[in-house]
Coordinates of C-alpha atoms in Angstrom, one line a residue:
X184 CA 110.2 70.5 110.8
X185 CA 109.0 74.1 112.5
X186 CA 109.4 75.6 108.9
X187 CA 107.4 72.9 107.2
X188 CA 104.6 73.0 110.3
X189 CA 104.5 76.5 109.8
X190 CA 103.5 76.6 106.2
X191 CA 101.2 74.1 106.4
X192 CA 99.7 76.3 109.1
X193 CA 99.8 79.8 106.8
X194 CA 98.5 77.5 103.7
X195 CA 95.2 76.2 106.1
X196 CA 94.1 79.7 107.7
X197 CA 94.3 81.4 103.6
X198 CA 91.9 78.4 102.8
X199 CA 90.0 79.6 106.0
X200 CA 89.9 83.3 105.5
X201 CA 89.5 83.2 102.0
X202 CA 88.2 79.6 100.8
X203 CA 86.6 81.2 97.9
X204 CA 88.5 84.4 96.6
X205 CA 91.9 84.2 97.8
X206 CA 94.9 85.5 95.9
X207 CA 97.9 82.7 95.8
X208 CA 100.9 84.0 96.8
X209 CA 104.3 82.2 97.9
X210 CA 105.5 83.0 101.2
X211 CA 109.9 83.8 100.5
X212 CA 111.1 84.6 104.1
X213 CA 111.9 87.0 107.0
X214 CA 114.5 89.2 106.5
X215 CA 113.5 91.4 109.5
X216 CA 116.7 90.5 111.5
X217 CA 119.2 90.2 108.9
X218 CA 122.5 91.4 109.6
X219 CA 121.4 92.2 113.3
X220 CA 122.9 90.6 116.4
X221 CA 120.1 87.7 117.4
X222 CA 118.9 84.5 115.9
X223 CA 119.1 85.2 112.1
X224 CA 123.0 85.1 111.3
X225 CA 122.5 85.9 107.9
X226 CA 124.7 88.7 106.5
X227 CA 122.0 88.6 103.4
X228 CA 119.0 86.7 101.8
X229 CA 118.2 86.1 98.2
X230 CA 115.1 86.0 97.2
X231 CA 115.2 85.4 93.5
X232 CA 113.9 88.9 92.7
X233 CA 115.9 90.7 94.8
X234 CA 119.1 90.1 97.4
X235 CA 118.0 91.5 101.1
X236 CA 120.8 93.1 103.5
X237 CA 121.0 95.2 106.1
X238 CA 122.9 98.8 105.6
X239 CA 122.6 102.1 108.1
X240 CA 119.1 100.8 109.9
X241 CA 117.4 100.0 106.8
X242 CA 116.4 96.9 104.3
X243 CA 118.2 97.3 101.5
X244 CA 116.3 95.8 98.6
X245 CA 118.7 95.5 94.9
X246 CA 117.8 93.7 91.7
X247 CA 118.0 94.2 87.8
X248 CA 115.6 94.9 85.6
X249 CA 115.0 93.6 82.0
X250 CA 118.3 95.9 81.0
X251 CA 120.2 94.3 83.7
X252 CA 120.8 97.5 85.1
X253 CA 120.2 97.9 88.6
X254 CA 117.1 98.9 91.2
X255 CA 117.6 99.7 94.9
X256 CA 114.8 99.9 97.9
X257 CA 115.4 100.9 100.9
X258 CA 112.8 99.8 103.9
X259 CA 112.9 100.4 107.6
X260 CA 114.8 97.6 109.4
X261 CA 112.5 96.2 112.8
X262 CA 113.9 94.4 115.2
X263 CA 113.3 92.4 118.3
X264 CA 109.7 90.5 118.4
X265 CA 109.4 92.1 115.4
X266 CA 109.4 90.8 111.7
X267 CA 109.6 91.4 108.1
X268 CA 108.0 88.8 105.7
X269 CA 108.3 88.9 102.1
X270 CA 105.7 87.3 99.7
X271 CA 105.8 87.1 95.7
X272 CA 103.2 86.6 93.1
X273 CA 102.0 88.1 89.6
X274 CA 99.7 91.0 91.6
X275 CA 98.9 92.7 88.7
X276 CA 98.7 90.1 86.3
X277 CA 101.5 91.4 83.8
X278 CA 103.8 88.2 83.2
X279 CA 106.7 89.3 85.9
X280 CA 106.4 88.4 89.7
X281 CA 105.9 91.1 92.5
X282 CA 106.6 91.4 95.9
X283 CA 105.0 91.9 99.0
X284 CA 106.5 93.0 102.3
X285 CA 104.8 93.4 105.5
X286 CA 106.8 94.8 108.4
X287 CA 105.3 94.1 111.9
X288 CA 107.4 95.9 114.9
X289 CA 107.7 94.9 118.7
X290 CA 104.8 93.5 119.8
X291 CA 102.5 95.6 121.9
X292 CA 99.8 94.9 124.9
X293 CA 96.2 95.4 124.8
X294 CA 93.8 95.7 122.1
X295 CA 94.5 97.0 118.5
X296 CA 98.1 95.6 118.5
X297 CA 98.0 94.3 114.9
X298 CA 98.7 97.1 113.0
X299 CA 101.5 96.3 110.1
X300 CA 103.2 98.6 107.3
X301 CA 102.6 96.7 104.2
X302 CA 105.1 97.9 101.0
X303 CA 104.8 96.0 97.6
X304 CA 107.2 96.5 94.8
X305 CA 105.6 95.8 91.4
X306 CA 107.4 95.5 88.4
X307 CA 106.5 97.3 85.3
X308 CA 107.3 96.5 81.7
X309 CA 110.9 97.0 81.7
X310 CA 111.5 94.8 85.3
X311 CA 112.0 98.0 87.8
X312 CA 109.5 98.1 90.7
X313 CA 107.2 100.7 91.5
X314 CA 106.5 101.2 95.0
X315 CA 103.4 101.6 97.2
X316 CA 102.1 101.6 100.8
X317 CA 99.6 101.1 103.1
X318 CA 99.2 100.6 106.9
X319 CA 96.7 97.9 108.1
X320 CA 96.0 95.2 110.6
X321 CA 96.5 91.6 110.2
X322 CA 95.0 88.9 111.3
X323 CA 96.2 86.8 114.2
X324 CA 99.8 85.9 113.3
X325 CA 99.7 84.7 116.7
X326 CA 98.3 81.9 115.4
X327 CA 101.2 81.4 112.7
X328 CA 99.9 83.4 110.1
X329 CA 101.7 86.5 108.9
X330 CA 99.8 87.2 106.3
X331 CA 100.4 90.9 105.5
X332 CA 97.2 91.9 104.4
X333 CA 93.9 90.7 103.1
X334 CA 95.0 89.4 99.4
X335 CA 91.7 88.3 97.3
X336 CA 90.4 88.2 93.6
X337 CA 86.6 88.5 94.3
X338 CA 85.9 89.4 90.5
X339 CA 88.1 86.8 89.1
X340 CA 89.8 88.8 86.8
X341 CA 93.1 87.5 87.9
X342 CA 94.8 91.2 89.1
X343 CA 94.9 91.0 93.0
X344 CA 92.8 93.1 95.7
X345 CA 94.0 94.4 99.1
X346 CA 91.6 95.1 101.5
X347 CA 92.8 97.5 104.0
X348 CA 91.6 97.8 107.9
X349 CA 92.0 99.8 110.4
X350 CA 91.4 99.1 114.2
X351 CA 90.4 102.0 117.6
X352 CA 90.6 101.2 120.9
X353 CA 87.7 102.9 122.9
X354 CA 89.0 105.5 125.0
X355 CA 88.8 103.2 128.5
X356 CA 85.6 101.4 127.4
X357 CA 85.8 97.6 126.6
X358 CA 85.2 97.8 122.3
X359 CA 86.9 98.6 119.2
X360 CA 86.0 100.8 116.1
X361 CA 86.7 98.8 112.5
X362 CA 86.7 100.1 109.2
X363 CA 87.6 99.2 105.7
X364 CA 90.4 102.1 104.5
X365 CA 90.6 100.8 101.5
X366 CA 90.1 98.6 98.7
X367 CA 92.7 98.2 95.5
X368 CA 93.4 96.4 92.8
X369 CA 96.9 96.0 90.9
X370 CA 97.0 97.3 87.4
X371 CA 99.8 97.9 85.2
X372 CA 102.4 97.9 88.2
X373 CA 100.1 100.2 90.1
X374 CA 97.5 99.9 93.0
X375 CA 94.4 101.5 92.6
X376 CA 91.5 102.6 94.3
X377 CA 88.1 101.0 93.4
X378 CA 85.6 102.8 92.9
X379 CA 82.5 100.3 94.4
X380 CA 78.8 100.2 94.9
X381 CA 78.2 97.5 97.0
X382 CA 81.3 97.2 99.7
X383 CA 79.5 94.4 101.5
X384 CA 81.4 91.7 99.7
X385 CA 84.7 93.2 101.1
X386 CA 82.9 93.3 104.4
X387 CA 82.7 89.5 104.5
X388 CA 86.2 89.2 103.7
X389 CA 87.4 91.1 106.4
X390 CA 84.8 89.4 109.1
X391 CA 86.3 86.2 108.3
X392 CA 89.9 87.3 108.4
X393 CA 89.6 89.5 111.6
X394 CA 86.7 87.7 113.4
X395 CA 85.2 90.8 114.0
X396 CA 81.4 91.4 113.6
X397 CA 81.0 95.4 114.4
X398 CA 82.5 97.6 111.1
X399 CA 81.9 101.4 110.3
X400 CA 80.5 102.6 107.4
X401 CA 82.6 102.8 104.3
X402 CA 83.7 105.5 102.3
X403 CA 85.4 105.1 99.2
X404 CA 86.3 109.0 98.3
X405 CA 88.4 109.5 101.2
X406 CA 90.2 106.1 100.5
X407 CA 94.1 107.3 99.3
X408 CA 95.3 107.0 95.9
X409 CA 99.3 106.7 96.2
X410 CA 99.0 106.2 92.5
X411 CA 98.0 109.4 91.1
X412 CA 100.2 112.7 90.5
X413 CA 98.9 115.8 92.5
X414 CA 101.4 118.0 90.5
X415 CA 104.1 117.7 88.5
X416 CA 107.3 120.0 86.9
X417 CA 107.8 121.6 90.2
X418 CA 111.3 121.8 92.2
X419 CA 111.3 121.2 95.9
X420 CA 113.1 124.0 97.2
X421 CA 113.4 123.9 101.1
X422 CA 112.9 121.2 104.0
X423 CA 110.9 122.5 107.1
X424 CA 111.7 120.4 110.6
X425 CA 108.8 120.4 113.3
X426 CA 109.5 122.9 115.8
X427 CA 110.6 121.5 119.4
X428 CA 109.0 123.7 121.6
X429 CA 105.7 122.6 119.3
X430 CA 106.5 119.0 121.3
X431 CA 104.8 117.5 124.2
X432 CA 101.9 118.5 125.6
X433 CA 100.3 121.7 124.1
X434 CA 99.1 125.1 126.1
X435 CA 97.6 127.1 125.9
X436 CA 93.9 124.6 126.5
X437 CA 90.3 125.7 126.4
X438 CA 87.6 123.7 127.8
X439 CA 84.8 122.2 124.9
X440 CA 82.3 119.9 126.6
X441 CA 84.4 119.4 130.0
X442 CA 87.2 118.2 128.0
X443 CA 90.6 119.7 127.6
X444 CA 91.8 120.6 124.3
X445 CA 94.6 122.4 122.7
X446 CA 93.4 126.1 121.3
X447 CA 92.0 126.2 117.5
X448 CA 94.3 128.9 117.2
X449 CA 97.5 127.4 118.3
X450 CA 100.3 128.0 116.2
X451 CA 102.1 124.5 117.1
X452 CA 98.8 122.8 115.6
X453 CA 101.0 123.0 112.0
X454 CA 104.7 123.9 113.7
X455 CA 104.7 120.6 115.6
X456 CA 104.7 118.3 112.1
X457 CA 107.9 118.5 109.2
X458 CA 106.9 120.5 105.9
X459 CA 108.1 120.9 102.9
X460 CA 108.6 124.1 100.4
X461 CA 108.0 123.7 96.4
X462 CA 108.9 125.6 93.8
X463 CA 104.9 126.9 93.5
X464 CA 104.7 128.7 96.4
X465 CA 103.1 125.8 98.1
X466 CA 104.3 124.7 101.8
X467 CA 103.0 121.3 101.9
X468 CA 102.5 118.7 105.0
X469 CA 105.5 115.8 105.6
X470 CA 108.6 114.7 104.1
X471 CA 107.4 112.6 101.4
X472 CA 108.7 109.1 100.5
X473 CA 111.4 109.2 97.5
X474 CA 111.4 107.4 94.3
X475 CA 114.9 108.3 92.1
X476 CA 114.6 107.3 88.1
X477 CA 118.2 107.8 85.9
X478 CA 118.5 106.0 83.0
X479 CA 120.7 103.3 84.4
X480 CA 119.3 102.7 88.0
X481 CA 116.0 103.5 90.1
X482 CA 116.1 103.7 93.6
X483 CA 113.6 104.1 95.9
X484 CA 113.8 105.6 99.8
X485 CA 111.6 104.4 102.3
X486 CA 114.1 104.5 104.2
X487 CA 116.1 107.1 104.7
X488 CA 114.4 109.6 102.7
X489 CA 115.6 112.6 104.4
X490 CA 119.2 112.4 102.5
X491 CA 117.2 111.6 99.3
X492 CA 114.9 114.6 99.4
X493 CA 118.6 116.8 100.6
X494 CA 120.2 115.0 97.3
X495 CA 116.8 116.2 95.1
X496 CA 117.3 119.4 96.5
X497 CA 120.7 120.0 95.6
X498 CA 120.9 118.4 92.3
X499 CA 117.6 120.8 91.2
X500 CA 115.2 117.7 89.9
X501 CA 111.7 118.4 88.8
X502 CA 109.2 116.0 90.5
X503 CA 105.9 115.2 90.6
X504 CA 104.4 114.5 93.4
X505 CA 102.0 111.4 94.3
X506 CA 99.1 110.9 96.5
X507 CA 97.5 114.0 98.7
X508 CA 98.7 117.2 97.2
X509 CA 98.4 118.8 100.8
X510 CA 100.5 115.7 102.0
X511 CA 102.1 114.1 99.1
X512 CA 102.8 110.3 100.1
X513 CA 106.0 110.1 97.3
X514 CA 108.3 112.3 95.4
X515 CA 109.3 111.0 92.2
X516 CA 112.6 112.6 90.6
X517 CA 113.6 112.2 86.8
X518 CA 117.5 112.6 86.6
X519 CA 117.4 114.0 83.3
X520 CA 115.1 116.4 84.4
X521 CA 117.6 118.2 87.2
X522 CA 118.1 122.1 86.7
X523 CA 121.2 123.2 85.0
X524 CA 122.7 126.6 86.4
X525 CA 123.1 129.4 83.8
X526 CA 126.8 130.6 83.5

């Protein structure tokens, strides 16, 4: 009766918050505690696309593509007050069903507490997912509702847009900061960017969804493109840990307006962050997300990406590189491209 109550509660607020422009999707289930000690005593879910189980503190997503050979995805496991709900639907509007996943951890006090991890997996043309992400806030699953993000079609060409949102507590002072991040549409198993004149439609959206009145300006060129290749044909060569005496609270300080601040010229600024070394002399920012293509299997390391960027390493694969070329958000490796020793 609870499971029924609660869909008919999810199915009201998406005629609600978007009565006009939502995008259907079909809520699957919460695999958040799967395989954990606690209510769920699942050992494993199937959601038709995929089977779900738990294995070393991460999701592990495995299907088959249109082959029937295999895909993996690995996702951080929460826990706790915590969930992780999956949703499915044609996103990008090529014949084969996507899925959604928005991961919520422990629930925190005070304002700006929404914020969720949204991943979506969608399928290409021969059934293996391609993955993307984006952090935003939802709106009140309090209230039943876990939505993972703001889902719409507003120019009805039946591909699906996310709108992205970002909360900021005042520092001590009773208001919040909202922007849109972003806005992007799925196309050919990708999420992209739009490029828009007129954000005020998107605007509304996310009034109705958040209740929230007060919103920033937009700014569609600094909104992240996950989708497109920074570089490509280089090695990476060397993994850089942040240094721990870079941790913590930072001296030396100057004083800049009567406020504190660590030096410009502070070493730790860069140290206190993981890099990464590539093959064209380029240190960049972060340990980037891993996607692993052979001819047989794909998988893809949310999770646990440290081992997968160690086993690129070794092996000698030529990526490319996705997103921020000073921060890459993925590493994609072709096994048939791995480096083969001379004699």
């Amino acid at each position: 009766m609870r499971f029924f109550a609660r869909i008919l509660l999810v199915s009201a607020t998406c005629v609600v918050v978007h009565a006009q422009a939502r995008f259907p999707m079909k809520y699957l289930d919460d695999v958040g505690l799967v395989g954990l000690d606690g209510p769920d005593k699942r050992t494993s879910v199937n959601l038709g696309l995929a089977t779900v189980v738990s294995q070393n503190d991460a999701l592990h997503f495995e299907g088959r593509d249109r082959n029937g050979d295999s895909w993996h995805a690995w996702i951080p496991q929460t826990s706790g007050a915590g969930w992780t709900e999956v949703w499915t639907a044609d996103f990008d509007h090529n014949g084969q069903k996507d899925l959604l996943i928005g991961l919520h951890g422990t629930a925190i006090n005070g304002r700006c507490t929404q914020g969720t991890d949204v991943y979506s997996l969608l399928f290409d043309e021969a059934g293996r997912p391609v993955p993307w992400h984006i952090s935003t806030e939802i709106f009140d699953w309090k209230k039943g509702a876990h939505l993972p993000a703001i889902v719409l079609d507003l120019n009805r060409d039946g591909r699906a847009e996310i709108v992205s949102t970002n909360c900021v507590s005042g520092n001590g002072k009773f208001w919040t900061d909202w922007s849109i991040t972003g806005v992007y549409e799925a196309r050919d198993a990708r999420w992209i960017p739009i490029g828009i004149a007129d954000a005020s439609p998107y605007v509304r959206a996310a009034t109705q969804a958040h209740n929230v009145d007060r919103w920033l300006s937009t700014k569609p060129s600094e909104w992240l493109d996950e989708s497109k290749t920074s570089q490509s044909g280089i090695r990476l060569e060397k993994l850089v840990p942040p240094v721990e005496s870079c941790q913590g609270v930072r001296i030396p300080m100057e004083v800049v307006d009567s406020q504190a601040r660590v030096a410009a010229n502070d070493p730790c600024e860069e140290l206190r962050y993981k890099h990464a070394v590539y093959s064209d002399g380029r240190t960049r920012l972060g340990w980037p997300w891993v996607v692993i293509d052979g001819p047989h299997k794909r998988e893809i390391f949310i999770a646990n990406n440290e081992a997968a960027l160690r086993r690129v390493i070794d092996a000698g694969y030529r990526v490319k590189l996705l997103g921020d070329d000073a921060e890459p958000s993925w590493l994609w490796a072709e096994e048939t491209q791995a480096v083969v020793a001379l004699p």
